[in-house]
Amino acid sequence: MLNKSKEWSTSSDDLHFFMRVAALSSLTEVARELGLSLPAVSKRLSSLENKLGVQLVKRTTRRLELTQEGALYAAGARPILDQLAELEDTVSRQSEVLRGSLQINASFGFGRRHIAPLISAFARLHPALNIGLQLTSQPLNWPESGIDIDIRVGDVPDSRLIARRIAPNFRVVCASPDYLERHGVPERVEDLAAHNCIVLRQHESDYAIWRFSSEGREIAQKVQGSLTTNDGEVAMRLALDGHGLILRSWWDAHEAIGNGKLKQVLTRYQAPSADIYAVYAHNRQIPRRIRCFVDYLSHQLAANALMLHQER
């Protein structure tokens, strides 16, 4: 009986595995993330379903969809995994060594340029820690995402999550010198209506409205242009190629402005800031590995932000 009980018990590995299935909604993505073959991942999911005696996901040609039982299993798995992580953190606190897993999400552009190098440096300081970085342009669905820390630019989440501001971030309007020579330099926000503006479509925001303030006055200007994209790096590339004006974060644009490839305009106006936040779930006790990493990010990004401010 003992052997049979052990055979049919669900392990924390099963819970971790299914949370990744629920978060990624694609066996191909799960296989890529775990470094396994697609047949191996499919077999493991089928084995888990056979073990539980229920179907956890509906398999379609494009993506996976959780069944009612699968959604219930994912909802129940998260607090169990959180309790295990809390227990591991309590035990490991007796040592200075950070252990366990740290799953981080960030946007494509900011994640590649600024978060990935800091993760690399942090990993050198804490080699016993397993760190995963996921890049996505879509808002996370907490808590099913399986992510410990979400690095967000601009969006402050609801009260169910903790949002710690880790760096300031202001936005600027800029264009290539070639574009400005051909089409003129806008002097007022209202002049944007006559320019080709590269519009960045992200989430459900009113992306065609650019907002500014000046001397206590709020200004909203509808913009339009022949080029739109949902990717910030693509938008930057289009601006560098001389296609139009762009409203971008100073973190993204400062290098091109510094070397003269882009020129900042409308400098007497301020666009709303889009500060950078580390977002994580409310827990009775925040795991030390999360606190240490967020402290590290905050310190490093603050130093970088000071340097960027001095460049203005």
Short mmCIF file of C-alpha atoms in Angstrom, two decimals:
data_model
loop_
_atom_site.label_atom_id
_atom_site.label_comp_id
_atom_site.label_asym_id
_atom_site.label_seq_id
_atom_site.Cartn_x
_atom_site.Cartn_y
_atom_site.Cartn_z
CA MET A 1 0.00 0.00 0.00
CA LEU A 2 2.84 2.38 0.79
CA ASN A 3 4.31 1.95 -2.68
CA LYS A 4 0.94 2.49 -4.31
CA SER A 5 0.34 5.65 -2.27
CA LYS A 6 3.71 7.02 -3.26
CA GLU A 7 3.10 6.20 -6.91
CA TRP A 8 -0.17 8.13 -7.00
CA SER A 9 0.81 11.11 -4.87
CA THR A 10 1.28 14.47 -6.57
CA SER A 11 4.73 15.98 -6.14
CA SER A 12 5.74 19.63 -6.04
CA ASP A 13 7.46 18.98 -9.39
CA ASP A 14 4.04 18.10 -10.85
CA LEU A 15 2.61 21.34 -9.48
CA HIS A 16 5.49 23.41 -10.86
CA PHE A 17 5.16 21.68 -14.22
CA PHE A 18 1.43 22.27 -14.50
CA MET A 19 1.76 25.93 -13.47
CA ARG A 20 4.11 26.45 -16.42
CA VAL A 21 1.60 24.69 -18.70
CA ALA A 22 -1.16 26.97 -17.41
CA ALA A 23 1.01 30.09 -17.74
CA LEU A 24 2.41 29.46 -21.23
CA SER A 25 -0.69 27.78 -22.76
CA SER A 26 1.54 25.96 -25.23
CA LEU A 27 3.30 22.62 -24.88
CA THR A 28 5.88 23.81 -27.40
CA GLU A 29 6.72 26.80 -25.19
CA VAL A 30 6.82 24.57 -22.09
CA ALA A 31 9.18 22.17 -23.86
CA ARG A 32 11.42 25.05 -24.93
CA GLU A 33 11.51 26.53 -21.43
CA LEU A 34 12.19 23.21 -19.67
CA GLY A 35 14.67 22.00 -22.26
CA LEU A 36 12.62 18.89 -23.06
CA SER A 37 11.25 17.41 -26.25
CA LEU A 38 7.62 18.09 -27.16
CA PRO A 39 6.69 14.37 -26.90
CA ALA A 40 8.24 14.23 -23.41
CA VAL A 41 6.19 17.21 -22.24
CA SER A 42 2.99 15.80 -23.78
CA LYS A 43 3.63 12.46 -22.14
CA ARG A 44 4.21 14.09 -18.75
CA LEU A 45 0.97 16.05 -19.00
CA SER A 46 -0.94 12.90 -19.98
CA SER A 47 0.66 11.04 -17.08
CA LEU A 48 -0.45 13.75 -14.65
CA GLU A 49 -4.00 13.65 -16.03
CA ASN A 50 -4.06 9.86 -15.72
CA LYS A 51 -2.79 10.13 -12.17
CA LEU A 52 -5.56 12.55 -11.23
CA GLY A 53 -8.21 10.82 -13.32
CA VAL A 54 -9.37 14.05 -14.97
CA GLN A 55 -8.64 16.06 -18.10
CA LEU A 56 -6.74 19.21 -17.14
CA VAL A 57 -6.46 20.92 -20.52
CA LYS A 58 -8.20 20.96 -23.85
CA ARG A 59 -5.65 20.55 -26.62
CA THR A 60 -6.25 22.60 -29.79
CA THR A 61 -4.06 23.23 -32.80
CA ARG A 62 -2.95 26.66 -31.55
CA ARG A 63 -2.99 26.67 -27.76
CA LEU A 64 -4.07 24.92 -24.62
CA GLU A 65 -7.19 25.84 -22.69
CA LEU A 66 -7.68 24.83 -19.06
CA THR A 67 -10.71 22.71 -18.28
CA GLN A 68 -12.74 23.47 -15.17
CA GLU A 69 -10.71 20.84 -13.33
CA GLY A 70 -7.47 22.28 -14.71
CA ALA A 71 -8.36 25.78 -13.52
CA LEU A 72 -9.21 24.38 -10.08
CA TYR A 73 -5.91 22.47 -9.97
CA ALA A 74 -3.91 25.59 -10.96
CA ALA A 75 -5.72 27.75 -8.38
CA GLY A 76 -4.98 25.22 -5.66
CA ALA A 77 -1.37 24.68 -6.72
CA ARG A 78 -0.31 28.31 -6.30
CA PRO A 79 -0.84 28.61 -2.49
CA ILE A 80 0.82 25.21 -1.98
CA LEU A 81 3.87 26.29 -3.96
CA ASP A 82 3.91 29.63 -2.13
CA GLN A 83 3.90 27.82 1.21
CA LEU A 84 6.73 25.54 0.08
CA ALA A 85 8.72 28.56 -1.11
CA GLU A 86 8.09 30.31 2.21
CA LEU A 87 9.25 27.23 4.10
CA GLU A 88 12.39 26.95 1.98
CA ASP A 89 13.06 30.64 2.51
CA THR A 90 12.64 30.34 6.29
CA VAL A 91 15.08 27.43 6.39
CA SER A 92 17.60 28.98 4.00
CA ARG A 93 17.57 32.22 5.98
CA GLN A 94 19.91 30.51 8.37
CA SER A 95 22.47 30.80 5.56
CA GLU A 96 23.60 33.81 3.53
CA VAL A 97 23.26 31.75 0.36
CA LEU A 98 20.16 32.46 -1.74
CA ARG A 99 18.55 29.27 -3.00
CA GLY A 100 15.41 28.24 -4.82
CA SER A 101 13.80 29.57 -7.98
CA LEU A 102 13.20 33.14 -9.10
CA GLN A 103 10.94 33.68 -12.12
CA ILE A 104 11.01 37.18 -13.60
CA ASN A 105 8.92 38.80 -16.31
CA ALA A 106 9.78 41.99 -18.23
CA SER A 107 8.88 43.71 -21.48
CA PHE A 108 10.90 42.83 -24.58
CA GLY A 109 12.91 46.01 -25.06
CA PHE A 110 13.51 47.04 -21.45
CA GLY A 111 14.03 43.42 -20.44
CA ARG A 112 16.70 42.80 -23.05
CA ARG A 113 18.62 46.05 -22.61
CA HIS A 114 18.40 46.69 -18.88
CA ILE A 115 17.03 43.70 -16.91
CA ALA A 116 18.95 40.85 -18.57
CA PRO A 117 22.40 42.36 -17.81
CA LEU A 118 21.41 42.89 -14.17
CA ILE A 119 20.14 39.31 -13.91
CA SER A 120 23.47 38.12 -15.27
CA ALA A 121 25.35 40.10 -12.62
CA PHE A 122 22.97 38.98 -9.85
CA ALA A 123 23.37 35.34 -10.91
CA ARG A 124 27.13 35.64 -10.49
CA LEU A 125 26.62 36.84 -6.94
CA HIS A 126 24.14 34.03 -6.15
CA PRO A 127 25.11 30.90 -8.14
CA ALA A 128 22.84 28.60 -6.08
CA LEU A 129 19.74 30.48 -7.27
CA ASN A 130 17.83 29.28 -10.34
CA ILE A 131 16.68 32.34 -12.29
CA GLY A 132 14.31 32.45 -15.26
CA LEU A 133 13.58 35.53 -17.37
CA GLN A 134 10.43 35.66 -19.49
CA LEU A 135 9.93 38.51 -21.96
CA THR A 136 6.42 39.42 -23.05
CA SER A 137 4.43 42.42 -24.21
CA GLN A 138 1.20 41.22 -22.60
CA PRO A 139 0.00 41.98 -19.04
CA LEU A 140 0.33 39.01 -16.70
CA ASN A 141 -2.61 37.05 -15.36
CA TRP A 142 -1.82 36.74 -11.67
CA PRO A 143 -1.45 34.30 -9.96
CA GLU A 144 -1.60 31.66 -12.71
CA SER A 145 1.44 33.13 -14.46
CA GLY A 146 3.94 31.38 -12.17
CA ILE A 147 6.00 34.61 -12.14
CA ASP A 148 7.58 35.87 -8.91
CA ILE A 149 8.46 39.41 -10.06
CA ASP A 150 7.03 41.41 -12.95
CA ILE A 151 9.04 44.44 -14.09
CA ARG A 152 6.48 46.93 -15.38
CA VAL A 153 6.99 50.26 -17.07
CA GLY A 154 4.30 52.84 -16.40
CA ASP A 155 1.41 50.68 -15.24
CA VAL A 156 0.67 50.62 -11.51
CA PRO A 157 -1.36 47.49 -10.73
CA ASP A 158 -4.30 47.05 -8.38
CA SER A 159 -4.08 46.68 -4.63
CA ARG A 160 -3.91 42.88 -4.77
CA LEU A 161 -0.26 43.21 -5.78
CA ILE A 162 2.75 44.96 -4.28
CA ALA A 163 4.31 47.54 -6.61
CA ARG A 164 7.68 48.96 -5.60
CA ARG A 165 8.96 51.88 -7.68
CA ILE A 166 12.54 51.00 -8.57
CA ALA A 167 13.45 53.76 -11.04
CA PRO A 168 12.07 57.00 -12.46
CA ASN A 169 11.29 57.18 -16.14
CA PHE A 170 10.24 60.18 -18.22
CA ARG A 171 9.34 60.26 -21.90
CA VAL A 172 10.47 62.52 -24.73
CA VAL A 173 9.42 63.35 -28.28
CA CYS A 174 12.18 62.94 -30.83
CA ALA A 175 12.91 62.36 -34.50
CA SER A 176 15.90 61.98 -36.77
CA PRO A 177 17.66 65.17 -37.96
CA ASP A 178 16.83 64.10 -41.53
CA TYR A 179 13.08 64.00 -40.81
CA LEU A 180 13.14 67.36 -39.04
CA GLU A 181 15.06 68.94 -41.90
CA ARG A 182 12.47 67.71 -44.40
CA HIS A 183 9.32 68.42 -42.37
CA GLY A 184 10.27 71.11 -39.89
CA VAL A 185 10.60 71.14 -36.10
CA PRO A 186 7.33 71.22 -34.10
CA GLU A 187 7.30 74.13 -31.67
CA ARG A 188 3.95 73.45 -30.00
CA VAL A 189 2.10 70.26 -29.11
CA GLU A 190 -0.63 71.25 -31.57
CA ASP A 191 1.96 71.12 -34.37
CA LEU A 192 2.03 67.31 -34.01
CA ALA A 193 -1.23 67.14 -35.97
CA ALA A 194 0.69 68.13 -39.10
CA HIS A 195 3.48 65.56 -38.60
CA ASN A 196 3.91 61.88 -39.30
CA CYS A 197 3.90 60.31 -35.84
CA ILE A 198 5.02 56.74 -35.30
CA VAL A 199 2.26 55.29 -33.14
CA LEU A 200 2.99 52.56 -30.63
CA ARG A 201 -0.04 50.35 -29.99
CA GLN A 202 0.23 48.57 -26.63
CA HIS A 203 -2.47 46.89 -24.53
CA GLU A 204 -5.75 48.82 -24.46
CA SER A 205 -4.30 52.30 -24.09
CA ASP A 206 -5.50 55.31 -26.09
CA TYR A 207 -2.28 55.15 -28.06
CA ALA A 208 -3.32 57.78 -30.63
CA ILE A 209 -3.53 60.46 -27.91
CA TRP A 210 -0.24 61.99 -26.75
CA ARG A 211 -0.56 63.87 -23.47
CA PHE A 212 1.63 66.68 -22.13
CA SER A 213 1.74 69.37 -19.47
CA SER A 214 3.30 72.81 -19.46
CA GLU A 215 3.11 75.53 -16.79
CA GLY A 216 0.25 73.73 -15.06
CA ARG A 217 -1.75 73.27 -18.26
CA GLU A 218 -2.71 69.78 -19.48
CA ILE A 219 -2.70 69.19 -23.24
CA ALA A 220 -3.97 66.15 -25.12
CA GLN A 221 -3.18 65.89 -28.81
CA LYS A 222 -4.50 63.30 -31.26
CA VAL A 223 -1.69 62.09 -33.51
CA GLN A 224 -1.61 60.01 -36.64
CA GLY A 225 0.90 58.61 -39.07
CA SER A 226 1.52 56.10 -41.79
CA LEU A 227 3.35 53.64 -39.50
CA THR A 228 2.14 51.87 -36.36
CA THR A 229 3.58 48.97 -34.37
CA ASN A 230 3.13 47.18 -31.06
CA ASP A 231 6.87 46.84 -30.48
CA GLY A 232 8.96 49.65 -28.98
CA GLU A 233 12.20 48.56 -30.64
CA VAL A 234 10.52 48.57 -34.05
CA ALA A 235 9.17 52.06 -33.37
CA MET A 236 12.68 53.25 -32.48
CA ARG A 237 14.06 51.72 -35.67
CA LEU A 238 11.44 53.53 -37.76
CA ALA A 239 12.30 56.85 -36.08
CA LEU A 240 16.03 56.30 -36.65
CA ASP A 241 15.27 55.63 -40.32
CA GLY A 242 13.63 59.06 -40.58
CA HIS A 243 9.98 58.09 -40.86
CA GLY A 244 8.58 60.43 -38.21
CA LEU A 245 8.27 61.59 -34.62
CA ILE A 246 8.20 59.17 -31.72
CA LEU A 247 7.22 59.44 -28.04
CA ARG A 248 9.63 57.18 -26.13
CA SER A 249 11.16 56.58 -22.75
CA TRP A 250 14.43 58.37 -22.02
CA TRP A 251 15.83 54.94 -21.11
CA ASP A 252 15.26 53.91 -24.73
CA ALA A 253 16.09 57.14 -26.54
CA HIS A 254 18.99 58.69 -24.59
CA GLU A 255 21.77 56.90 -26.48
CA ALA A 256 20.45 57.86 -29.92
CA ILE A 257 19.89 61.44 -28.74
CA GLY A 258 23.38 61.54 -27.24
CA ASN A 259 25.07 60.47 -30.47
CA GLY A 260 22.95 62.74 -32.65
CA LYS A 261 20.95 60.05 -34.44
CA LEU A 262 17.76 61.45 -32.87
CA LYS A 263 16.95 64.98 -31.77
CA GLN A 264 14.61 65.81 -28.90
CA VAL A 265 11.84 68.32 -29.63
CA LEU A 266 9.07 70.04 -27.64
CA THR A 267 11.48 70.31 -24.69
CA ARG A 268 9.35 72.86 -22.84
CA TYR A 269 6.57 70.28 -22.49
CA GLN A 270 6.52 67.26 -20.16
CA ALA A 271 4.92 63.96 -21.10
CA PRO A 272 3.47 61.84 -18.26
CA SER A 273 6.15 59.77 -16.57
CA ALA A 274 6.19 55.99 -16.98
CA ASP A 275 8.12 54.93 -13.90
CA ILE A 276 9.52 51.43 -13.52
CA TYR A 277 8.02 49.10 -10.90
CA ALA A 278 8.85 45.69 -9.51
CA VAL A 279 5.51 43.96 -8.96
CA TYR A 280 4.98 40.85 -6.84
CA ALA A 281 2.19 39.13 -4.98
CA HIS A 282 1.08 39.86 -1.43
CA ASN A 283 2.42 37.19 0.90
CA ARG A 284 2.57 36.99 4.66
CA GLN A 285 6.31 36.91 4.29
CA ILE A 286 8.13 38.06 1.15
CA PRO A 287 10.79 35.45 0.26
CA ARG A 288 14.31 36.72 0.83
CA ARG A 289 15.37 35.95 -2.74
CA ILE A 290 12.62 38.30 -4.00
CA ARG A 291 13.52 41.04 -1.55
CA CYS A 292 17.23 40.75 -2.34
CA PHE A 293 16.70 40.86 -6.09
CA VAL A 294 14.32 43.83 -5.95
CA ASP A 295 16.80 45.67 -3.66
CA TYR A 296 19.55 44.91 -6.16
CA LEU A 297 17.47 46.14 -9.10
CA SER A 298 16.49 49.29 -7.26
CA HIS A 299 20.11 50.12 -6.38
CA GLN A 300 21.49 49.43 -9.85
CA LEU A 301 18.69 51.15 -11.79
CA ALA A 302 18.82 54.17 -9.47
CA ALA A 303 22.51 54.56 -10.28
CA ASN A 304 21.76 54.24 -14.00
CA ALA A 305 18.87 56.72 -13.72
CA LEU A 306 21.17 59.28 -12.08
CA MET A 307 23.65 58.89 -14.92
CA LEU A 308 20.86 59.29 -17.50
CA HIS A 309 19.59 62.41 -15.71
CA GLN A 310 23.06 63.97 -15.87
CA GLU A 311 23.12 63.32 -19.62
CA ARG A 312 20.04 65.48 -20.23
#
